[in-house]
């Protein structure tokens, strides 16, 4: 009796080549449904339609095709169990040796603009996951291929073992299959969760504008949290050479850094990606502003500048702290032009990312062949959540993407900021939120002058930032990511020449800091928003 293979695939990559070898070299009998059967017939391969094999027609517009005892009895049967063999004989069921199934493209569908809930629901596969799970459960006897990338390995396994497969190989396929269905179900759950939350929010908004005065709250919908990661890419190592590391793509469709185009340079490292993301998040703050350049070192900005041209912005950012910028990561909010390319290649940098790259600069950049140059058009699009693993669990929070809203800020000193000072304070505040706490940022003329990052006390961060800025503090402004618990840093900043301070406020001793600012003729603005970054 020929061995039986069930093939039902949405992604038909490699299907015909696989099926031809199964039939011609290993005498498999093929059973397929819908578009898969059609593709096999067009390739002149012998195939039996599922409906002909089961004697039951496809119904409900194709929603029910493979949900039949002759299909699942064959997949789940244990040929070495007498009672199972008796059931197969009594019901005219043939045992299945191979299941080749990949699922409706749910994630690809919902990624398209304008997709309705009804359209998304029709891309929820039922028969496919059922066959995959059944075959994976019965991997003692059945091989399951849930991804076209597995086809060649399966054929090599048959070739190496006289047309048979080893239990270790089938078990690895089963693990991949269960991981695949888990990710598929998680994608559906996440999508429906967002849909229900959006619907709940719409109802809340409606009630808020009604005359009833009724209130509501969004329901807590999920009792678990899963990250759907695909396409693992091994990295050379992690933060240190003794730490293995892998880069995973979030979701089935490439986006963010997975969608970036690397034009030249060595492979990206773990630390490169962390620093690139830090640089991207800062330059995104100024996406719609004038040309902006950001230089990051060890996840903190060491130079940020806005200027009339992107080349000038980069040169100012580099000059802000040229020592730290050596070996840094650069992000630009404008395409790399020839002048900028020449500046970028005049020193040692690890990576450069921009929304585009002028074609004529390829030769200039090639002078630094190890420089990693990336193009990421949608640099302003970040993540909606941040996730950190801790022992025994994970922490999940909404990303700190609250925009700077100076119209809600409060000037608490007698001296009022000039329009120019207010624009400088906004610039400093946007940068400060991306500096590790305790964070102090000093800026002037839309250029960072001093950065104090990651100190155990705010006085230490202020001291580092002021010392780095040196004489450039005269007339500059200072931003702090948290409140001043005492007035000492305010007095130190004034003595160095700082003229205006922006900070969240909220200390029991805010009055002391405000009083000191008034005594010293400073402007102080409270944002009432804290931006700690741990």
XYZ file of C-alpha atoms in Angstrom, residues 266-502:
237
model
C 29.970 44.123 9.110
C 27.069 42.186 10.596
C 25.124 43.942 13.321
C 25.915 42.987 16.897
C 23.713 42.836 19.990
C 25.117 46.120 21.298
C 24.795 47.727 17.845
C 21.081 46.995 17.816
C 20.550 48.343 21.336
C 22.375 51.570 20.500
C 20.659 51.890 17.108
C 17.281 51.676 18.822
C 18.325 54.291 21.382
C 19.469 56.616 18.570
C 16.306 55.982 16.550
C 14.054 56.829 19.497
C 15.831 60.170 19.997
C 15.858 61.236 16.344
C 12.152 60.314 16.168
C 11.515 63.156 18.643
C 12.662 65.581 15.926
C 11.286 63.756 12.884
C 9.236 66.704 11.659
C 11.720 69.350 12.771
C 14.778 70.764 11.060
C 17.658 68.421 10.134
C 18.755 66.563 13.266
C 21.718 64.298 14.052
C 22.021 62.043 17.080
C 25.149 60.254 18.299
C 24.720 57.516 20.903
C 27.321 55.705 22.979
C 26.409 52.896 25.354
C 22.687 53.642 25.037
C 23.034 57.317 26.010
C 23.196 60.348 23.694
C 26.594 62.025 23.659
C 25.729 64.516 20.921
C 22.434 65.819 19.507
C 22.066 68.862 17.263
C 19.588 70.607 14.992
C 20.901 72.747 12.118
C 19.910 74.085 8.660
C 21.526 71.086 6.916
C 22.026 67.470 7.976
C 25.787 67.757 7.438
C 25.977 70.740 9.779
C 23.748 68.974 12.316
C 26.090 65.973 12.348
C 29.198 68.138 12.661
C 27.678 70.032 15.611
C 26.558 66.802 17.290
C 30.043 65.342 16.880
C 31.733 68.472 18.217
C 29.469 68.433 21.282
C 31.508 65.529 22.687
C 33.994 64.280 20.099
C 35.729 62.017 22.610
C 32.585 60.019 23.334
C 31.434 60.170 19.711
C 34.456 58.105 18.613
C 33.063 54.632 17.860
C 29.486 55.869 18.287
C 26.163 55.167 16.619
C 24.680 57.924 14.420
C 21.024 58.470 13.514
C 19.896 61.147 11.049
C 16.409 62.392 10.213
C 17.407 63.309 6.647
C 18.985 61.288 3.794
C 22.768 60.961 3.769
C 24.134 63.377 1.180
C 27.699 63.758 -0.101
C 28.790 66.380 2.426
C 27.432 64.314 5.302
C 29.010 61.118 3.947
C 32.424 62.812 3.877
C 31.994 63.926 7.479
C 30.837 60.472 8.578
C 33.891 58.801 7.073
C 36.367 61.214 8.621
C 36.395 59.308 11.928
C 35.659 55.878 13.369
C 31.943 55.119 13.798
C 30.186 51.792 14.356
C 26.846 52.418 12.600
C 24.893 55.086 10.744
C 21.157 54.949 10.090
C 19.102 57.373 8.003
C 15.725 57.336 6.228
C 17.476 57.249 2.832
C 20.871 57.495 1.192
C 21.722 59.477 -1.942
C 23.024 57.036 -4.577
C 26.147 59.082 -5.291
C 27.519 58.637 -1.746
C 28.164 54.887 -2.070
C 31.745 55.428 -3.184
C 32.411 57.880 -0.347
C 31.026 55.538 2.305
C 32.958 52.594 0.838
C 36.133 54.243 2.077
C 35.074 52.898 5.499
C 34.088 49.304 4.569
C 33.489 48.255 8.185
C 31.068 51.118 8.810
C 27.571 49.682 9.021
C 25.230 51.897 6.984
C 21.508 51.259 7.279
C 18.434 52.733 5.631
C 15.247 52.713 7.721
C 12.527 54.866 6.095
C 10.071 54.647 9.001
C 12.472 55.642 11.755
C 9.795 57.530 13.634
C 7.756 54.393 14.310
C 8.699 52.790 17.623
C 7.129 50.189 19.897
C 3.897 50.470 21.844
C 5.226 48.465 24.792
C 8.511 47.746 26.520
C 9.271 44.303 27.921
C 11.986 43.273 30.367
C 12.614 39.801 31.739
C 13.208 39.368 35.459
C 13.747 36.191 37.470
C 10.573 34.136 37.171
C 8.646 36.540 34.958
C 8.573 39.663 32.859
C 7.639 43.310 33.208
C 5.470 44.891 30.521
C 4.624 48.572 30.312
C 3.364 51.048 27.762
C 6.270 52.746 26.052
C 7.162 56.219 27.292
C 5.959 57.910 24.115
C 4.093 60.788 25.756
C 4.845 63.823 23.575
C 6.248 67.027 25.021
C 3.292 69.365 25.585
C 4.696 72.773 26.586
C 1.199 74.262 26.593
C 0.594 72.298 29.822
C 3.896 73.326 31.422
C 3.923 75.767 34.337
C 6.327 78.673 34.712
C 6.839 78.883 38.489
C 9.423 81.668 38.719
C 9.033 85.416 38.600
C 11.182 85.540 35.494
C 9.353 84.351 32.386
C 11.076 82.450 29.558
C 11.610 84.225 26.276
C 10.258 82.454 23.159
C 13.815 81.428 22.309
C 14.402 80.030 25.800
C 11.156 78.070 25.636
C 12.206 76.442 22.357
C 15.579 75.534 23.896
C 13.858 74.082 26.968
C 11.658 71.920 24.728
C 14.767 70.685 22.901
C 16.555 69.866 26.158
C 13.486 68.135 27.604
C 13.072 65.894 24.560
C 16.678 64.752 24.872
C 16.662 64.345 28.656
C 13.891 61.744 28.522
C 16.224 59.446 26.545
C 19.122 59.673 29.008
C 19.520 57.004 31.702
C 18.343 58.210 35.123
C 19.355 60.206 37.004
C 19.509 62.382 33.898
C 20.672 65.942 33.309
C 20.903 67.503 29.846
C 22.440 70.918 29.151
C 21.847 72.486 25.740
C 22.347 75.730 23.867
C 21.503 76.786 20.312
C 19.829 73.347 19.817
C 23.022 71.439 20.554
C 23.800 69.260 23.555
C 26.599 70.720 25.641
C 26.729 68.343 28.590
C 25.005 65.056 29.514
C 24.937 63.546 32.996
C 23.605 59.981 32.853
C 22.954 57.037 35.140
C 24.315 58.420 38.384
C 23.046 57.290 41.766
C 22.138 60.869 42.716
C 21.049 63.911 40.758
C 23.842 66.081 42.158
C 26.376 63.739 40.573
C 24.619 63.856 37.187
C 24.435 67.656 37.307
C 28.135 67.884 38.179
C 29.115 65.653 35.231
C 26.926 67.586 32.780
C 28.178 70.979 33.945
C 31.831 69.945 33.872
C 31.405 68.529 30.376
C 29.739 71.723 29.143
C 32.427 73.915 30.718
C 32.335 77.553 29.617
C 29.562 76.747 27.146
C 27.049 76.814 30.036
C 26.889 80.602 29.861
C 23.321 81.302 28.723
C 22.473 77.587 28.310
C 19.470 75.706 29.677
C 19.249 72.589 31.828
C 16.712 69.732 31.820
C 16.273 67.188 34.599
C 14.232 63.984 34.169
C 13.158 64.058 37.842
C 12.527 66.684 40.473
C 15.260 68.380 42.516
C 14.958 67.124 46.111
C 17.052 70.088 47.294
C 18.053 73.461 45.895
C 21.792 72.644 45.721
C 21.808 71.660 42.035
C 19.842 74.792 41.148
C 22.449 76.981 42.810
C 25.319 75.058 41.191
C 23.694 75.415 37.760
C 23.186 79.156 38.205
C 26.801 79.607 39.287
C 27.903 77.899 36.068
C 25.839 80.284 33.913
C 22.620 78.299 33.310
C 19.712 80.698 32.697
C 16.694 78.376 32.593
C 15.696 74.983 33.999
C 12.943 72.549 33.027
